[in-house]
Amino acid sequence: QVQLVESGGGSVQAGGSLRLSCAVSEDTKTTTFLGWFRQAPDLQREGVASISIWSRTIYADSVKGRFTISWDYSANTVYLQMNNLKPGDTAMYYCAAGFSGDGHVVSLSAVHYTYWGQGTQVTVSS
């Protein structure tokens, strides 16, 4: 069982920054990749960034160069640093955990994730 708790959301103006955090709790450390997803009203959930236990990362084209995912394994926390935010980044942001026998695996597809957090809202005004 893995529990994920997001924090750090809020309201900012365009061009501003936020850092999201996701605390990962699990009885046995089995998670091998983590991801951040977002969902705006009336839109499908979108993969934003993913990181593997061996530090491989992948980003959606829409956030490349602006967002950075990182995983502090000792602190059991994954972060999403979001810079130069745009109104189009407004969404509920979710953290998710997945498992693989390969430490290089990352994914922006929700179907590859087993556990999800409750989400944290990010609102960017113009």
CSV table of C-alpha atoms in Angstrom, one decimal:
chain,number,residue,atom,x,y,z
A,1,GLN,CA,0.0,0.0,0.0
A,2,VAL,CA,1.3,3.5,-1.0
A,3,GLN,CA,-0.1,6.7,0.3
A,4,LEU,CA,0.5,10.0,-1.5
A,5,VAL,CA,-0.2,13.4,-0.2
A,6,GLU,CA,0.3,16.5,-2.3
A,7,SER,CA,0.9,20.1,-1.1
A,8,GLY,CA,2.1,23.4,-2.4
A,9,GLY,CA,-0.7,24.4,-4.7
A,10,GLY,CA,-2.1,27.9,-4.8
A,11,SER,CA,-2.9,30.9,-6.9
A,12,VAL,CA,-0.2,32.9,-8.7
A,13,GLN,CA,0.0,35.4,-11.6
A,14,ALA,CA,1.4,34.4,-14.9
A,15,GLY,CA,5.1,34.3,-14.9
A,16,GLY,CA,5.2,33.2,-11.3
A,17,SER,CA,6.5,30.0,-9.7
A,18,LEU,CA,5.2,27.3,-7.4
A,19,ARG,CA,6.8,24.1,-6.0
A,20,LEU,CA,4.5,21.1,-5.5
A,21,SER,CA,5.5,18.4,-3.0
A,22,CYS,CA,4.2,14.9,-2.7
A,23,ALA,CA,4.9,12.9,0.4
A,24,VAL,CA,5.2,9.2,-0.3
A,25,SER,CA,4.4,6.7,2.4
A,26,GLU,CA,4.8,2.9,1.9
A,27,ASP,CA,5.4,0.0,4.2
A,28,THR,CA,8.1,-1.4,2.0
A,29,LYS,CA,9.9,0.8,-0.6
A,30,THR,CA,8.7,-0.7,-3.8
A,31,THR,CA,7.8,2.4,-5.8
A,32,THR,CA,10.1,2.7,-8.8
A,33,PHE,CA,8.7,5.6,-10.7
A,34,LEU,CA,6.6,8.7,-9.7
A,35,GLY,CA,4.6,11.1,-11.9
A,36,TRP,CA,2.8,14.3,-11.8
A,37,PHE,CA,-0.5,14.7,-13.7
A,38,ARG,CA,-3.0,17.5,-14.0
A,39,GLN,CA,-6.6,17.8,-14.9
A,40,ALA,CA,-8.5,20.9,-15.8
A,41,PRO,CA,-12.3,21.0,-15.8
A,42,ASP,CA,-13.8,19.2,-18.8
A,43,LEU,CA,-10.4,18.0,-20.0
A,44,GLN,CA,-8.7,14.6,-19.7
A,45,ARG,CA,-6.0,13.9,-17.1
A,46,GLU,CA,-2.6,14.8,-18.6
A,47,GLY,CA,0.8,13.5,-17.7
A,48,VAL,CA,3.1,16.4,-16.9
A,49,ALA,CA,6.4,14.8,-15.7
A,50,SER,CA,7.7,11.5,-14.4
A,51,ILE,CA,10.9,10.4,-12.7
A,52,SER,CA,12.4,6.9,-12.1
A,53,ILE,CA,14.3,5.6,-9.1
A,54,TRP,CA,17.4,5.8,-11.3
A,55,SER,CA,16.7,9.5,-11.9
A,56,ARG,CA,15.5,9.2,-15.5
A,57,THR,CA,13.0,12.0,-16.2
A,58,ILE,CA,10.4,12.7,-18.9
A,59,TYR,CA,8.3,15.8,-19.5
A,60,ALA,CA,5.2,16.8,-21.5
A,61,ASP,CA,6.1,19.1,-24.4
A,62,SER,CA,3.9,21.8,-22.9
A,63,VAL,CA,6.1,22.1,-19.8
A,64,LYS,CA,9.6,21.3,-21.0
A,65,GLY,CA,12.0,24.0,-19.9
A,66,ARG,CA,9.6,25.3,-17.3
A,67,PHE,CA,8.9,22.4,-14.9
A,68,THR,CA,11.4,20.2,-13.1
A,69,ILE,CA,10.6,17.0,-11.3
A,70,SER,CA,12.9,15.7,-8.6
A,71,TRP,CA,12.8,12.9,-6.1
A,72,ASP,CA,14.4,13.1,-2.6
A,73,TYR,CA,14.5,9.3,-2.0
A,74,SER,CA,15.7,9.7,1.6
A,75,ALA,CA,12.9,12.1,2.4
A,76,ASN,CA,10.3,10.1,0.6
A,77,THR,CA,9.2,13.2,-1.3
A,78,VAL,CA,8.8,14.0,-5.0
A,79,TYR,CA,8.8,17.6,-6.1
A,80,LEU,CA,7.5,19.5,-9.1
A,81,GLN,CA,9.2,22.9,-9.5
A,82,MET,CA,7.0,25.0,-11.8
A,83,ASN,CA,8.4,28.2,-13.3
A,84,ASN,CA,7.1,30.8,-15.7
A,85,LEU,CA,3.6,29.6,-15.1
A,86,LYS,CA,0.9,30.3,-17.6
A,87,PRO,CA,-2.9,30.4,-17.3
A,88,GLY,CA,-3.0,27.2,-19.3
A,89,ASP,CA,-1.3,25.5,-16.4
A,90,THR,CA,-4.3,26.0,-14.2
A,91,ALA,CA,-5.5,22.5,-13.1
A,92,MET,CA,-5.7,20.1,-10.2
A,93,TYR,CA,-2.3,18.5,-9.9
A,94,TYR,CA,-2.0,14.8,-8.9
A,95,CYS,CA,1.0,12.7,-7.8
A,96,ALA,CA,1.0,9.1,-8.7
A,97,ALA,CA,3.2,6.0,-8.0
A,98,GLY,CA,4.1,3.1,-10.2
A,99,PHE,CA,6.1,-0.1,-10.1
A,100,SER,CA,8.5,-1.7,-12.5
A,101,GLY,CA,11.3,-4.3,-12.5
A,102,ASP,CA,13.3,-1.7,-14.5
A,103,GLY,CA,14.6,1.3,-12.7
A,104,HIS,CA,14.7,3.4,-15.9
A,105,VAL,CA,11.0,3.2,-16.5
A,106,VAL,CA,9.1,6.4,-16.5
A,107,SER,CA,5.7,7.2,-18.0
A,108,LEU,CA,3.3,10.0,-18.7
A,109,SER,CA,0.4,7.6,-19.1
A,110,ALA,CA,-2.0,7.3,-16.2
A,111,VAL,CA,-2.7,3.6,-16.9
A,112,HIS,CA,0.8,2.7,-15.7
A,113,TYR,CA,0.3,4.1,-12.2
A,114,THR,CA,-1.3,2.2,-9.3
A,115,TYR,CA,-1.6,4.7,-6.6
A,116,TRP,CA,-2.8,8.3,-6.7
A,117,GLY,CA,-3.0,11.3,-4.3
A,118,GLN,CA,-6.0,13.5,-3.7
A,119,GLY,CA,-4.5,16.4,-5.7
A,120,THR,CA,-3.6,20.1,-5.1
A,121,GLN,CA,-5.1,23.0,-7.0
A,122,VAL,CA,-2.9,25.3,-9.1
A,123,THR,CA,-4.5,28.5,-10.4
A,124,VAL,CA,-2.6,30.9,-12.7
A,125,SER,CA,-4.1,34.2,-13.5
A,126,SER,CA,-3.2,36.5,-16.4
